[in-house]
mmCIF file of N, CA and C in Angstrom:
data_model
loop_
_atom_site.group_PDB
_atom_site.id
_atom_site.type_symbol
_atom_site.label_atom_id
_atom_site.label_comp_id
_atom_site.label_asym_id
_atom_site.label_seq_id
_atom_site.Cartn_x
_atom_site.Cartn_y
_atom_site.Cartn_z
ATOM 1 N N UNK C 1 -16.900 14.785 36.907
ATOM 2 C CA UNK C 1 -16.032 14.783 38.054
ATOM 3 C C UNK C 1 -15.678 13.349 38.465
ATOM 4 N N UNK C 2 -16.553 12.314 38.033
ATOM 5 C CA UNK C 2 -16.656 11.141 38.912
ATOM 6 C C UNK C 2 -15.450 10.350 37.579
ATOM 7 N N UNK C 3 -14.993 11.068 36.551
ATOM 8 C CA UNK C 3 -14.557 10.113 36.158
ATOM 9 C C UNK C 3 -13.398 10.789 36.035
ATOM 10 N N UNK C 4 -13.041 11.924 36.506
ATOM 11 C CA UNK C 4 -11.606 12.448 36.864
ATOM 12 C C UNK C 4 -11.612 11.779 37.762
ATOM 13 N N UNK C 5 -11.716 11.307 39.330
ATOM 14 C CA UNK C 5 -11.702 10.615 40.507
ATOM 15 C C UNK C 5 -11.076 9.342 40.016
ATOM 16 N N UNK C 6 -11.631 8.711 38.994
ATOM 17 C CA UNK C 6 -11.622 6.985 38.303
ATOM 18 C C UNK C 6 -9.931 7.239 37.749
ATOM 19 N N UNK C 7 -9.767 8.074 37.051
ATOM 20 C CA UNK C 7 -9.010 8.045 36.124
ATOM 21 C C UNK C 7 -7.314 8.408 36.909
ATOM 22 N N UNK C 8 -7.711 9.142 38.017
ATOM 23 C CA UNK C 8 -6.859 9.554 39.034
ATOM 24 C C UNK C 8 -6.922 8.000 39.950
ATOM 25 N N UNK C 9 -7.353 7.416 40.472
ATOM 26 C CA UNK C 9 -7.625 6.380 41.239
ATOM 27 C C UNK C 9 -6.976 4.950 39.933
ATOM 28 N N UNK C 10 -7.308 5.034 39.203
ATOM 29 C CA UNK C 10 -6.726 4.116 38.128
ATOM 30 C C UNK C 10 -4.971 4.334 37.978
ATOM 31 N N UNK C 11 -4.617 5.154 38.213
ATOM 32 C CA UNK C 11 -3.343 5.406 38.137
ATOM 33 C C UNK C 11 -2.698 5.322 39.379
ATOM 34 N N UNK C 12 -3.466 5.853 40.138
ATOM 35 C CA UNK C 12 -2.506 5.666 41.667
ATOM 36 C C UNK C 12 -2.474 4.014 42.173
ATOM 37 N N UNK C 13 -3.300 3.212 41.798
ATOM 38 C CA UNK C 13 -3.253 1.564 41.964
ATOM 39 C C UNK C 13 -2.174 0.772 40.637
ATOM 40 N N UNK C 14 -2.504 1.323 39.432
ATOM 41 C CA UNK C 14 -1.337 0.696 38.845
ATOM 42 C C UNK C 14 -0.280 0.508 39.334
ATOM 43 N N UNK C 15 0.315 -0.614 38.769
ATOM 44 C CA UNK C 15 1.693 -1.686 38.996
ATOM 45 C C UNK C 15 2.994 -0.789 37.990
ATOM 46 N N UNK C 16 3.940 -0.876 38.660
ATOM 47 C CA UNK C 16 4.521 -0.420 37.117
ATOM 48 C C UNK C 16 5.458 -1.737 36.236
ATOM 49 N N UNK C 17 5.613 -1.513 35.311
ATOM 50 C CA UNK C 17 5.701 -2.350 33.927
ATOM 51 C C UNK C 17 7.361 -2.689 33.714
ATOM 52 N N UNK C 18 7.820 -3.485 34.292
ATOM 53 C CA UNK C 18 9.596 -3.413 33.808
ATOM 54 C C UNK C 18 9.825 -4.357 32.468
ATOM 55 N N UNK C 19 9.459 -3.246 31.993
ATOM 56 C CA UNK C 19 9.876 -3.542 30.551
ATOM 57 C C UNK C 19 11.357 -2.800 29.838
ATOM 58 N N UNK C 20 12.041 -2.917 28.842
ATOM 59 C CA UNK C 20 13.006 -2.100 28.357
ATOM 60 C C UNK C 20 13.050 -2.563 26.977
ATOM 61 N N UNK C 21 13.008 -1.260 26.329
ATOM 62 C CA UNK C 21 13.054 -1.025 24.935
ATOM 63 C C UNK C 21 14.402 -0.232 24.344
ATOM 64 N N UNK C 22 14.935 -1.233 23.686
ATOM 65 C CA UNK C 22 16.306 -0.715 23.327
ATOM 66 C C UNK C 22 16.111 -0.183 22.301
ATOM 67 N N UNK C 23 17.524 0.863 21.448
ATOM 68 C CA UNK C 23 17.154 1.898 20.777
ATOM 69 C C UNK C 23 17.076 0.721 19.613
ATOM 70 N N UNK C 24 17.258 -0.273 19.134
ATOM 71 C CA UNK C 24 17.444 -0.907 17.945
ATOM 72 C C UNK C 24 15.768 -0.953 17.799
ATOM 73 N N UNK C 25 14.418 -1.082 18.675
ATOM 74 C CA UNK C 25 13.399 -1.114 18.843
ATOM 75 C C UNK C 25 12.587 -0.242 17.639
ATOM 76 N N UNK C 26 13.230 1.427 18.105
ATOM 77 C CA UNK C 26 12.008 2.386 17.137
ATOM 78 C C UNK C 26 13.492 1.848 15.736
ATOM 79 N N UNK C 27 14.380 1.686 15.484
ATOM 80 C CA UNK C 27 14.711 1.415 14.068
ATOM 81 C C UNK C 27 14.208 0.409 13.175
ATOM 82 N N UNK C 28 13.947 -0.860 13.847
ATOM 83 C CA UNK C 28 12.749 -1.652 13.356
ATOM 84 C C UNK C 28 11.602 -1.122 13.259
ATOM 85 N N UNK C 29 11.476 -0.274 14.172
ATOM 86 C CA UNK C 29 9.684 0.335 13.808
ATOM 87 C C UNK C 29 9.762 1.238 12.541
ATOM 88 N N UNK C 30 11.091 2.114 12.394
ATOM 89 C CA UNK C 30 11.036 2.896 10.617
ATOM 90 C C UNK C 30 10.963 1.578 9.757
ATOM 91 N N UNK C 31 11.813 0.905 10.231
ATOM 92 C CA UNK C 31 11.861 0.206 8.973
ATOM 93 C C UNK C 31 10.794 -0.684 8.525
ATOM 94 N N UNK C 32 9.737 -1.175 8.835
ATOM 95 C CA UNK C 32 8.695 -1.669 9.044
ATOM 96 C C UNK C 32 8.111 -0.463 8.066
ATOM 97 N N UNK C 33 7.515 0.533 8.840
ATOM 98 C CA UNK C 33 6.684 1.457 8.532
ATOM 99 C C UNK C 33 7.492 2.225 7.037
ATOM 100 N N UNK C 34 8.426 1.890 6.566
ATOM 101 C CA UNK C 34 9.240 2.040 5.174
ATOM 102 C C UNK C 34 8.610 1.340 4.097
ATOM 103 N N UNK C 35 9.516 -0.040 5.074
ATOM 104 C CA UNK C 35 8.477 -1.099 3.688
ATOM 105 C C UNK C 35 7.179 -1.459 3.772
ATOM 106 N N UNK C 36 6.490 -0.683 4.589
ATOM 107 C CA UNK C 36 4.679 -1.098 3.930
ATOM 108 C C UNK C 36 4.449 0.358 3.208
ATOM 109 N N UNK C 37 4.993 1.253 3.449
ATOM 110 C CA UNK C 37 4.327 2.524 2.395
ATOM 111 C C UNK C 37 5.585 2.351 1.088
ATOM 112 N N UNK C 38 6.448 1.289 0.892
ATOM 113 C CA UNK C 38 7.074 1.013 -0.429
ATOM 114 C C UNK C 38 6.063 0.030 -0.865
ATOM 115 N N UNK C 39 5.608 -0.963 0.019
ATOM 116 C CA UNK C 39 4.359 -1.906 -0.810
ATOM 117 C C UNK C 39 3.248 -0.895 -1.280
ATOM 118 N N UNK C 40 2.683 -0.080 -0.094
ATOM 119 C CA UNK C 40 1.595 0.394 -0.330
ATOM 120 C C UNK C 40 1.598 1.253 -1.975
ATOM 121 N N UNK C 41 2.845 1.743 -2.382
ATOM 122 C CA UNK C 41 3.020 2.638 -3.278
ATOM 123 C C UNK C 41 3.105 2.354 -4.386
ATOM 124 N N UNK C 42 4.089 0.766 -4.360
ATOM 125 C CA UNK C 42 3.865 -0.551 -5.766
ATOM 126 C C UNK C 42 2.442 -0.993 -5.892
ATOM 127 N N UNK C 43 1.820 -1.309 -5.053
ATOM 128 C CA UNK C 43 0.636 -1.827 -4.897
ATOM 129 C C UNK C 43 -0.504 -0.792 -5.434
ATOM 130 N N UNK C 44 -0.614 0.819 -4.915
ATOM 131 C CA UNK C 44 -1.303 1.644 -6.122
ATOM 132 C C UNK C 44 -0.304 1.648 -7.704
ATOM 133 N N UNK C 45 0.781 2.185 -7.752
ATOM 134 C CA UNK C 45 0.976 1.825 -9.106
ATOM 135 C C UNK C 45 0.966 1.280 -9.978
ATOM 136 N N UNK C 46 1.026 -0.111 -9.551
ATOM 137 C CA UNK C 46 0.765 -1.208 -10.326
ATOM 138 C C UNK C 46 -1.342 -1.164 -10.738
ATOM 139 N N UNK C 47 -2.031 -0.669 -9.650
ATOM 140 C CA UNK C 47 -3.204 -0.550 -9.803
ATOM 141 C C UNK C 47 -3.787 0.252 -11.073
ATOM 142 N N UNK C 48 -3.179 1.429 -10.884
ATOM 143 C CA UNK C 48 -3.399 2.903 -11.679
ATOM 144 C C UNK C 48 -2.934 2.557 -12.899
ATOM 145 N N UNK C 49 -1.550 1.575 -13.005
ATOM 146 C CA UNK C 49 -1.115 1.093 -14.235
ATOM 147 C C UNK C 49 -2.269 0.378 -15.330
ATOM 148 N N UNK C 50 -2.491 -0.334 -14.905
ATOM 149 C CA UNK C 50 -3.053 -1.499 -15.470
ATOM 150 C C UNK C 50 -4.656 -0.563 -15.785
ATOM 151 N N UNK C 51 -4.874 0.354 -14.675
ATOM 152 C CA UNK C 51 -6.311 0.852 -15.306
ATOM 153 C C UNK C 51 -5.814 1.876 -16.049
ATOM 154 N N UNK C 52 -5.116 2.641 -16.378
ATOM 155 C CA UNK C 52 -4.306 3.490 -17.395
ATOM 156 C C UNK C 52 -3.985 3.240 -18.693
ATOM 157 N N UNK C 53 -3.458 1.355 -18.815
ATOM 158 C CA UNK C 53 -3.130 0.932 -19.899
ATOM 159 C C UNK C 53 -5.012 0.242 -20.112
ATOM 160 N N UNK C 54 -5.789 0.083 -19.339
ATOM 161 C CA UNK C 54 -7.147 -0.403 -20.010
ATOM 162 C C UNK C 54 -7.661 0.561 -20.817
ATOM 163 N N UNK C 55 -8.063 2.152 -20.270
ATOM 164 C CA UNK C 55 -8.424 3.126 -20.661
ATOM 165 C C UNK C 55 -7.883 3.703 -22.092
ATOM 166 N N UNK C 56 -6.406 3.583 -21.776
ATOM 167 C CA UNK C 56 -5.818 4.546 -22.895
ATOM 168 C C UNK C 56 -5.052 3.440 -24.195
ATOM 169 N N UNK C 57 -5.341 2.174 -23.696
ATOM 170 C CA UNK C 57 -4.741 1.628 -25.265
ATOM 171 C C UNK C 57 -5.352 1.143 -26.448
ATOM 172 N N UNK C 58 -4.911 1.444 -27.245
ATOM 173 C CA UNK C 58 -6.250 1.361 -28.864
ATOM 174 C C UNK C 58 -5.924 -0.311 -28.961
ATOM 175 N N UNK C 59 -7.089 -0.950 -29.542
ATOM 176 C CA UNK C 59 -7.116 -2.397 -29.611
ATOM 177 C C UNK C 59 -6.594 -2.704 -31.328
ATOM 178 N N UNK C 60 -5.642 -3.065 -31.401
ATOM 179 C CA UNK C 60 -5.531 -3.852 -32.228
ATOM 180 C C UNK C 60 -6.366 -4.067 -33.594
ATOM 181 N N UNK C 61 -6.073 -3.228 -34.651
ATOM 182 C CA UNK C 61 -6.599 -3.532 -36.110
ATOM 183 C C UNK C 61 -5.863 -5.095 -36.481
ATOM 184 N N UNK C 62 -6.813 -6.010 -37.561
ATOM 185 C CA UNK C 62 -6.022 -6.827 -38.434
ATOM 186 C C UNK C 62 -5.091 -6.443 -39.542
ATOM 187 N N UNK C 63 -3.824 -6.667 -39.345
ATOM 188 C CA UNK C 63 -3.016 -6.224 -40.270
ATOM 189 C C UNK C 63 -3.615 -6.994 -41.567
ATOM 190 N N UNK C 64 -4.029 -6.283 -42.658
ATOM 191 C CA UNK C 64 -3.936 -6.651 -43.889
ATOM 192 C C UNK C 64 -3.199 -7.273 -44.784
ATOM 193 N N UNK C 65 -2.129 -6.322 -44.627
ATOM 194 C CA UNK C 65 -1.063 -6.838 -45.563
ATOM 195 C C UNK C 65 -0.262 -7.749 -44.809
ATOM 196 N N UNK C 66 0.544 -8.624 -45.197
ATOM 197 C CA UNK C 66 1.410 -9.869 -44.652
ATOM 198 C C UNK C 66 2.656 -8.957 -43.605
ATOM 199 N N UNK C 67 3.254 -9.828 -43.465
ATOM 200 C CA UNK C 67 4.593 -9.364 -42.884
ATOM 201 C C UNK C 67 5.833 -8.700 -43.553
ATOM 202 N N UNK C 68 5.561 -9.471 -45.256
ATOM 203 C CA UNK C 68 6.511 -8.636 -46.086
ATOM 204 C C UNK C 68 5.877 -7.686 -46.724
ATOM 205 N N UNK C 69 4.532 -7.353 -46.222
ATOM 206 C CA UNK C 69 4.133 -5.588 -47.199
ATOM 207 C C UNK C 69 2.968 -6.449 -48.486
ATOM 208 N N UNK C 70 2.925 -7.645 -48.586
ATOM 209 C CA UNK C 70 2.187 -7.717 -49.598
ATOM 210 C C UNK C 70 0.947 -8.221 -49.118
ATOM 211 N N UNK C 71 -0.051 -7.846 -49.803
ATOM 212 C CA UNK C 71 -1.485 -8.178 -49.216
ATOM 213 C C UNK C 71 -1.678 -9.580 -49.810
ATOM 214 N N UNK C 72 -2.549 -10.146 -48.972
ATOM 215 C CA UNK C 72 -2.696 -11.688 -49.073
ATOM 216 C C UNK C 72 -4.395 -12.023 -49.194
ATOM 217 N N UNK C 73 -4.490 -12.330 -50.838
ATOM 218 C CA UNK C 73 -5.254 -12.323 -51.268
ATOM 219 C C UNK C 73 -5.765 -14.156 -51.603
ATOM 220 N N UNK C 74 -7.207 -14.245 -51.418
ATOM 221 C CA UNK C 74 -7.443 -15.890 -51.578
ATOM 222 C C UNK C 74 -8.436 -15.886 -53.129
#
């Protein structure tokens, strides 16, 4: 109860705030909140990439034979 009283009493003493938020305000706020979930989304792909290509790529045999097909013998 005592802090319904506070919470009611906290509001009836507040000041009010002259502030103004024009509509160009929340369009910066999409756009903001656009390009961090376009980073956030490069930023896993590029992650998942690179552990995708660790996992799944076969390493490299020595080619034997030369570049023109003939084996190179010493």
């Amino acid at each position: 109860m005592f802090r319904i009283v506070l919470a009611v009493a906290g509001l009836w003493v507040s000041s009010p705030a002259f502030a103004y938020l024009d509509p160009g305000t929340g369009s910066i706020l999409l756009q903001s909140l656009i390009g961090i979930l376009a980073i956030a989304a490069a930023a896993v792909g590029t992650f998942f990439g690179r552990i995708r290509a660790f996992l799944f790529s076969r390493k490299k045999t020595p080619d034997v034979a030369g570049e023109d097909g003939a084996s190179r013998e010493r």
